[in-house]
Amino acid sequence: MTLNIETPALLFSATSLILLAYTNRFLTIAQIVRGLKKNYDEKQNKSILIEIKNLNLRLTLIRYMQLFGVLSLFLSVFAMLLLFFEQQLVGIYLFGLSLLSLLISLGISFWEISISVKALRVHLSDLIEDK
């Protein structure tokens, strides 16, 4: 099997966009946590504390999503460098690791999104019960 130097380069645009989306999620959740922390300091409500704990888990997952996304990009660039120096076999393996890292990042993203959906359903269930 041979791998062209252009093949790992295909991941650049996709990985960059994914990392941008991860960063936006992180910033949004961080802003929500700050607001909830301020609210908790004023009211000492246990439900707010539970919500902050949930968001903290999501922030941790996003950090790992970013870690594996950056690792994927790094390995892809390194694979291109090896392919440039005609190290075909090692380049192929590094590109495979890059794809695996991207898959892990996307899997963690799916996990984080499922936690988010569950939290939103809890909030919506309060509205449905009030009717």
PDB file of C-alpha atoms in Angstrom:
ATOM      1  CA  MET A   1       0.000   0.000   0.000  1.00  0.00           C
ATOM      2  CA  THR A   2       1.234   3.464  -0.849  1.00  0.00           C
ATOM      3  CA  LEU A   3       0.083   6.744   0.563  1.00  0.00           C
ATOM      4  CA  ASN A   4       0.386  10.075  -1.219  1.00  0.00           C
ATOM      5  CA  ILE A   5       1.436  13.142   0.734  1.00  0.00           C
ATOM      6  CA  GLU A   6      -1.882  14.783  -0.182  1.00  0.00           C
ATOM      7  CA  THR A   7      -3.974  12.197   1.665  1.00  0.00           C
ATOM      8  CA  PRO A   8      -3.052  13.270   5.235  1.00  0.00           C
ATOM      9  CA  ALA A   9      -3.492  16.883   4.116  1.00  0.00           C
ATOM     10  CA  LEU A  10      -7.179  16.153   3.559  1.00  0.00           C
ATOM     11  CA  LEU A  11      -7.674  16.062   7.335  1.00  0.00           C
ATOM     12  CA  PHE A  12      -6.510  19.661   7.807  1.00  0.00           C
ATOM     13  CA  SER A  13      -9.714  21.472   6.927  1.00  0.00           C
ATOM     14  CA  ALA A  14     -11.970  18.958   8.675  1.00  0.00           C
ATOM     15  CA  THR A  15      -9.858  18.842  11.832  1.00  0.00           C
ATOM     16  CA  SER A  16      -9.536  22.621  11.959  1.00  0.00           C
ATOM     17  CA  LEU A  17     -13.309  23.065  11.733  1.00  0.00           C
ATOM     18  CA  ILE A  18     -13.892  20.396  14.380  1.00  0.00           C
ATOM     19  CA  LEU A  19     -11.427  22.077  16.741  1.00  0.00           C
ATOM     20  CA  LEU A  20     -13.156  25.413  16.180  1.00  0.00           C
ATOM     21  CA  ALA A  21     -16.523  23.843  17.041  1.00  0.00           C
ATOM     22  CA  TYR A  22     -15.024  22.237  20.167  1.00  0.00           C
ATOM     23  CA  THR A  23     -13.587  25.591  21.256  1.00  0.00           C
ATOM     24  CA  ASN A  24     -16.945  27.305  20.763  1.00  0.00           C
ATOM     25  CA  ARG A  25     -18.652  24.622  22.877  1.00  0.00           C
ATOM     26  CA  PHE A  26     -16.018  25.066  25.580  1.00  0.00           C
ATOM     27  CA  LEU A  27     -16.403  28.856  25.678  1.00  0.00           C
ATOM     28  CA  THR A  28     -20.201  28.658  25.798  1.00  0.00           C
ATOM     29  CA  ILE A  29     -20.224  26.138  28.633  1.00  0.00           C
ATOM     30  CA  ALA A  30     -17.559  28.073  30.548  1.00  0.00           C
ATOM     31  CA  GLN A  31     -19.740  31.193  30.324  1.00  0.00           C
ATOM     32  CA  ILE A  32     -22.769  29.247  31.604  1.00  0.00           C
ATOM     33  CA  VAL A  33     -20.734  27.843  34.509  1.00  0.00           C
ATOM     34  CA  ARG A  34     -19.610  31.346  35.503  1.00  0.00           C
ATOM     35  CA  GLY A  35     -23.217  32.540  35.523  1.00  0.00           C
ATOM     36  CA  LEU A  36     -24.397  29.536  37.521  1.00  0.00           C
ATOM     37  CA  LYS A  37     -21.550  29.952  40.012  1.00  0.00           C
ATOM     38  CA  LYS A  38     -22.599  33.559  40.602  1.00  0.00           C
ATOM     39  CA  ASN A  39     -26.205  32.399  40.979  1.00  0.00           C
ATOM     40  CA  TYR A  40     -25.159  29.637  43.394  1.00  0.00           C
ATOM     41  CA  ASP A  41     -23.171  32.095  45.534  1.00  0.00           C
ATOM     42  CA  GLU A  42     -26.355  34.155  45.923  1.00  0.00           C
ATOM     43  CA  LYS A  43     -28.944  31.382  46.414  1.00  0.00           C
ATOM     44  CA  GLN A  44     -27.038  28.252  47.604  1.00  0.00           C
ATOM     45  CA  ASN A  45     -29.451  26.086  45.581  1.00  0.00           C
ATOM     46  CA  LYS A  46     -28.486  22.399  45.366  1.00  0.00           C
ATOM     47  CA  SER A  47     -29.920  21.986  41.851  1.00  0.00           C
ATOM     48  CA  ILE A  48     -27.532  24.675  40.612  1.00  0.00           C
ATOM     49  CA  LEU A  49     -24.642  22.764  42.155  1.00  0.00           C
ATOM     50  CA  ILE A  50     -25.727  19.573  40.356  1.00  0.00           C
ATOM     51  CA  GLU A  51     -25.947  21.493  37.093  1.00  0.00           C
ATOM     52  CA  ILE A  52     -22.441  22.916  37.603  1.00  0.00           C
ATOM     53  CA  LYS A  53     -21.134  19.400  38.267  1.00  0.00           C
ATOM     54  CA  ASN A  54     -22.707  18.189  35.006  1.00  0.00           C
ATOM     55  CA  LEU A  55     -21.184  21.094  33.091  1.00  0.00           C
ATOM     56  CA  ASN A  56     -17.798  20.414  34.694  1.00  0.00           C
ATOM     57  CA  LEU A  57     -17.920  16.860  33.309  1.00  0.00           C
ATOM     58  CA  ARG A  58     -18.777  18.249  29.898  1.00  0.00           C
ATOM     59  CA  LEU A  59     -15.847  20.695  30.083  1.00  0.00           C
ATOM     60  CA  THR A  60     -13.534  17.786  30.902  1.00  0.00           C
ATOM     61  CA  LEU A  61     -14.860  15.809  27.934  1.00  0.00           C
ATOM     62  CA  ILE A  62     -14.394  18.805  25.642  1.00  0.00           C
ATOM     63  CA  ARG A  63     -10.791  19.116  26.836  1.00  0.00           C
ATOM     64  CA  TYR A  64     -10.202  15.473  25.826  1.00  0.00           C
ATOM     65  CA  MET A  65     -12.006  16.046  22.533  1.00  0.00           C
ATOM     66  CA  GLN A  66      -9.612  18.908  21.836  1.00  0.00           C
ATOM     67  CA  LEU A  67      -6.607  16.863  22.947  1.00  0.00           C
ATOM     68  CA  PHE A  68      -7.362  13.994  20.572  1.00  0.00           C
ATOM     69  CA  GLY A  69      -8.288  16.416  17.770  1.00  0.00           C
ATOM     70  CA  VAL A  70      -4.965  18.233  18.088  1.00  0.00           C
ATOM     71  CA  LEU A  71      -3.148  14.886  18.338  1.00  0.00           C
ATOM     72  CA  SER A  72      -4.866  13.814  15.119  1.00  0.00           C
ATOM     73  CA  LEU A  73      -3.695  16.964  13.352  1.00  0.00           C
ATOM     74  CA  PHE A  74      -0.168  16.596  14.752  1.00  0.00           C
ATOM     75  CA  LEU A  75       0.110  12.966  13.665  1.00  0.00           C
ATOM     76  CA  SER A  76      -1.243  13.837  10.239  1.00  0.00           C
ATOM     77  CA  VAL A  77       1.398  16.544   9.763  1.00  0.00           C
ATOM     78  CA  PHE A  78       4.110  14.222  11.036  1.00  0.00           C
ATOM     79  CA  ALA A  79       2.900  11.516   8.617  1.00  0.00           C
ATOM     80  CA  MET A  80       3.164  14.028   5.775  1.00  0.00           C
ATOM     81  CA  LEU A  81       6.707  14.859   6.833  1.00  0.00           C
ATOM     82  CA  LEU A  82       7.654  11.183   6.824  1.00  0.00           C
ATOM     83  CA  LEU A  83       6.031  10.689   3.434  1.00  0.00           C
ATOM     84  CA  PHE A  84       7.993  13.686   2.157  1.00  0.00           C
ATOM     85  CA  PHE A  85      11.191  11.936   3.282  1.00  0.00           C
ATOM     86  CA  GLU A  86       9.952   8.739   1.585  1.00  0.00           C
ATOM     87  CA  GLN A  87       9.373   6.825   4.832  1.00  0.00           C
ATOM     88  CA  GLN A  88       6.235   5.153   3.452  1.00  0.00           C
ATOM     89  CA  LEU A  89       5.598   2.470   6.081  1.00  0.00           C
ATOM     90  CA  VAL A  90       6.020   4.681   9.159  1.00  0.00           C
ATOM     91  CA  GLY A  91       4.025   7.442   7.456  1.00  0.00           C
ATOM     92  CA  ILE A  92       1.157   5.040   6.792  1.00  0.00           C
ATOM     93  CA  TYR A  93       1.112   3.903  10.420  1.00  0.00           C
ATOM     94  CA  LEU A  94       1.192   7.463  11.731  1.00  0.00           C
ATOM     95  CA  PHE A  95      -1.643   8.428   9.412  1.00  0.00           C
ATOM     96  CA  GLY A  96      -3.600   5.434  10.723  1.00  0.00           C
ATOM     97  CA  LEU A  97      -2.959   6.649  14.280  1.00  0.00           C
ATOM     98  CA  SER A  98      -4.109  10.090  13.205  1.00  0.00           C
ATOM     99  CA  LEU A  99      -7.398   8.639  11.967  1.00  0.00           C
ATOM    100  CA  LEU A 100      -7.794   6.642  15.181  1.00  0.00           C
ATOM    101  CA  SER A 101      -7.205   9.778  17.235  1.00  0.00           C
ATOM    102  CA  LEU A 102      -9.840  11.612  15.209  1.00  0.00           C
ATOM    103  CA  LEU A 103     -12.291   8.751  15.788  1.00  0.00           C
ATOM    104  CA  ILE A 104     -11.650   8.908  19.547  1.00  0.00           C
ATOM    105  CA  SER A 105     -12.228  12.663  19.494  1.00  0.00           C
ATOM    106  CA  LEU A 106     -15.509  12.236  17.631  1.00  0.00           C
ATOM    107  CA  GLY A 107     -16.597   9.443  19.983  1.00  0.00           C
ATOM    108  CA  ILE A 108     -15.991  11.644  23.017  1.00  0.00           C
ATOM    109  CA  SER A 109     -17.901  14.404  21.222  1.00  0.00           C
ATOM    110  CA  PHE A 110     -20.872  12.073  20.824  1.00  0.00           C
ATOM    111  CA  TRP A 111     -20.689  11.242  24.548  1.00  0.00           C
ATOM    112  CA  GLU A 112     -20.617  14.947  25.474  1.00  0.00           C
ATOM    113  CA  ILE A 113     -23.569  15.705  23.201  1.00  0.00           C
ATOM    114  CA  SER A 114     -25.600  12.872  24.734  1.00  0.00           C
ATOM    115  CA  ILE A 115     -24.963  14.313  28.215  1.00  0.00           C
ATOM    116  CA  SER A 116     -26.092  17.705  26.940  1.00  0.00           C
ATOM    117  CA  VAL A 117     -29.301  16.257  25.488  1.00  0.00           C
ATOM    118  CA  LYS A 118     -30.119  14.455  28.761  1.00  0.00           C
ATOM    119  CA  ALA A 119     -29.642  17.689  30.714  1.00  0.00           C
ATOM    120  CA  LEU A 120     -31.913  19.591  28.337  1.00  0.00           C
ATOM    121  CA  ARG A 121     -34.586  16.897  28.636  1.00  0.00           C
ATOM    122  CA  VAL A 122     -34.523  17.301  32.422  1.00  0.00           C
ATOM    123  CA  HIS A 123     -35.179  21.030  31.997  1.00  0.00           C
ATOM    124  CA  LEU A 124     -37.931  20.405  29.464  1.00  0.00           C
ATOM    125  CA  SER A 125     -39.603  17.801  31.659  1.00  0.00           C
ATOM    126  CA  ASP A 126     -40.246  20.536  34.241  1.00  0.00           C
ATOM    127  CA  LEU A 127     -42.114  22.536  31.599  1.00  0.00           C
ATOM    128  CA  ILE A 128     -44.144  19.554  30.447  1.00  0.00           C
ATOM    129  CA  GLU A 129     -45.178  18.659  34.019  1.00  0.00           C
ATOM    130  CA  ASP A 130     -46.387  22.223  34.671  1.00  0.00           C
ATOM    131  CA  LYS A 131     -48.999  22.024  31.885  1.00  0.00           C
TER     132      LYS A 131
END
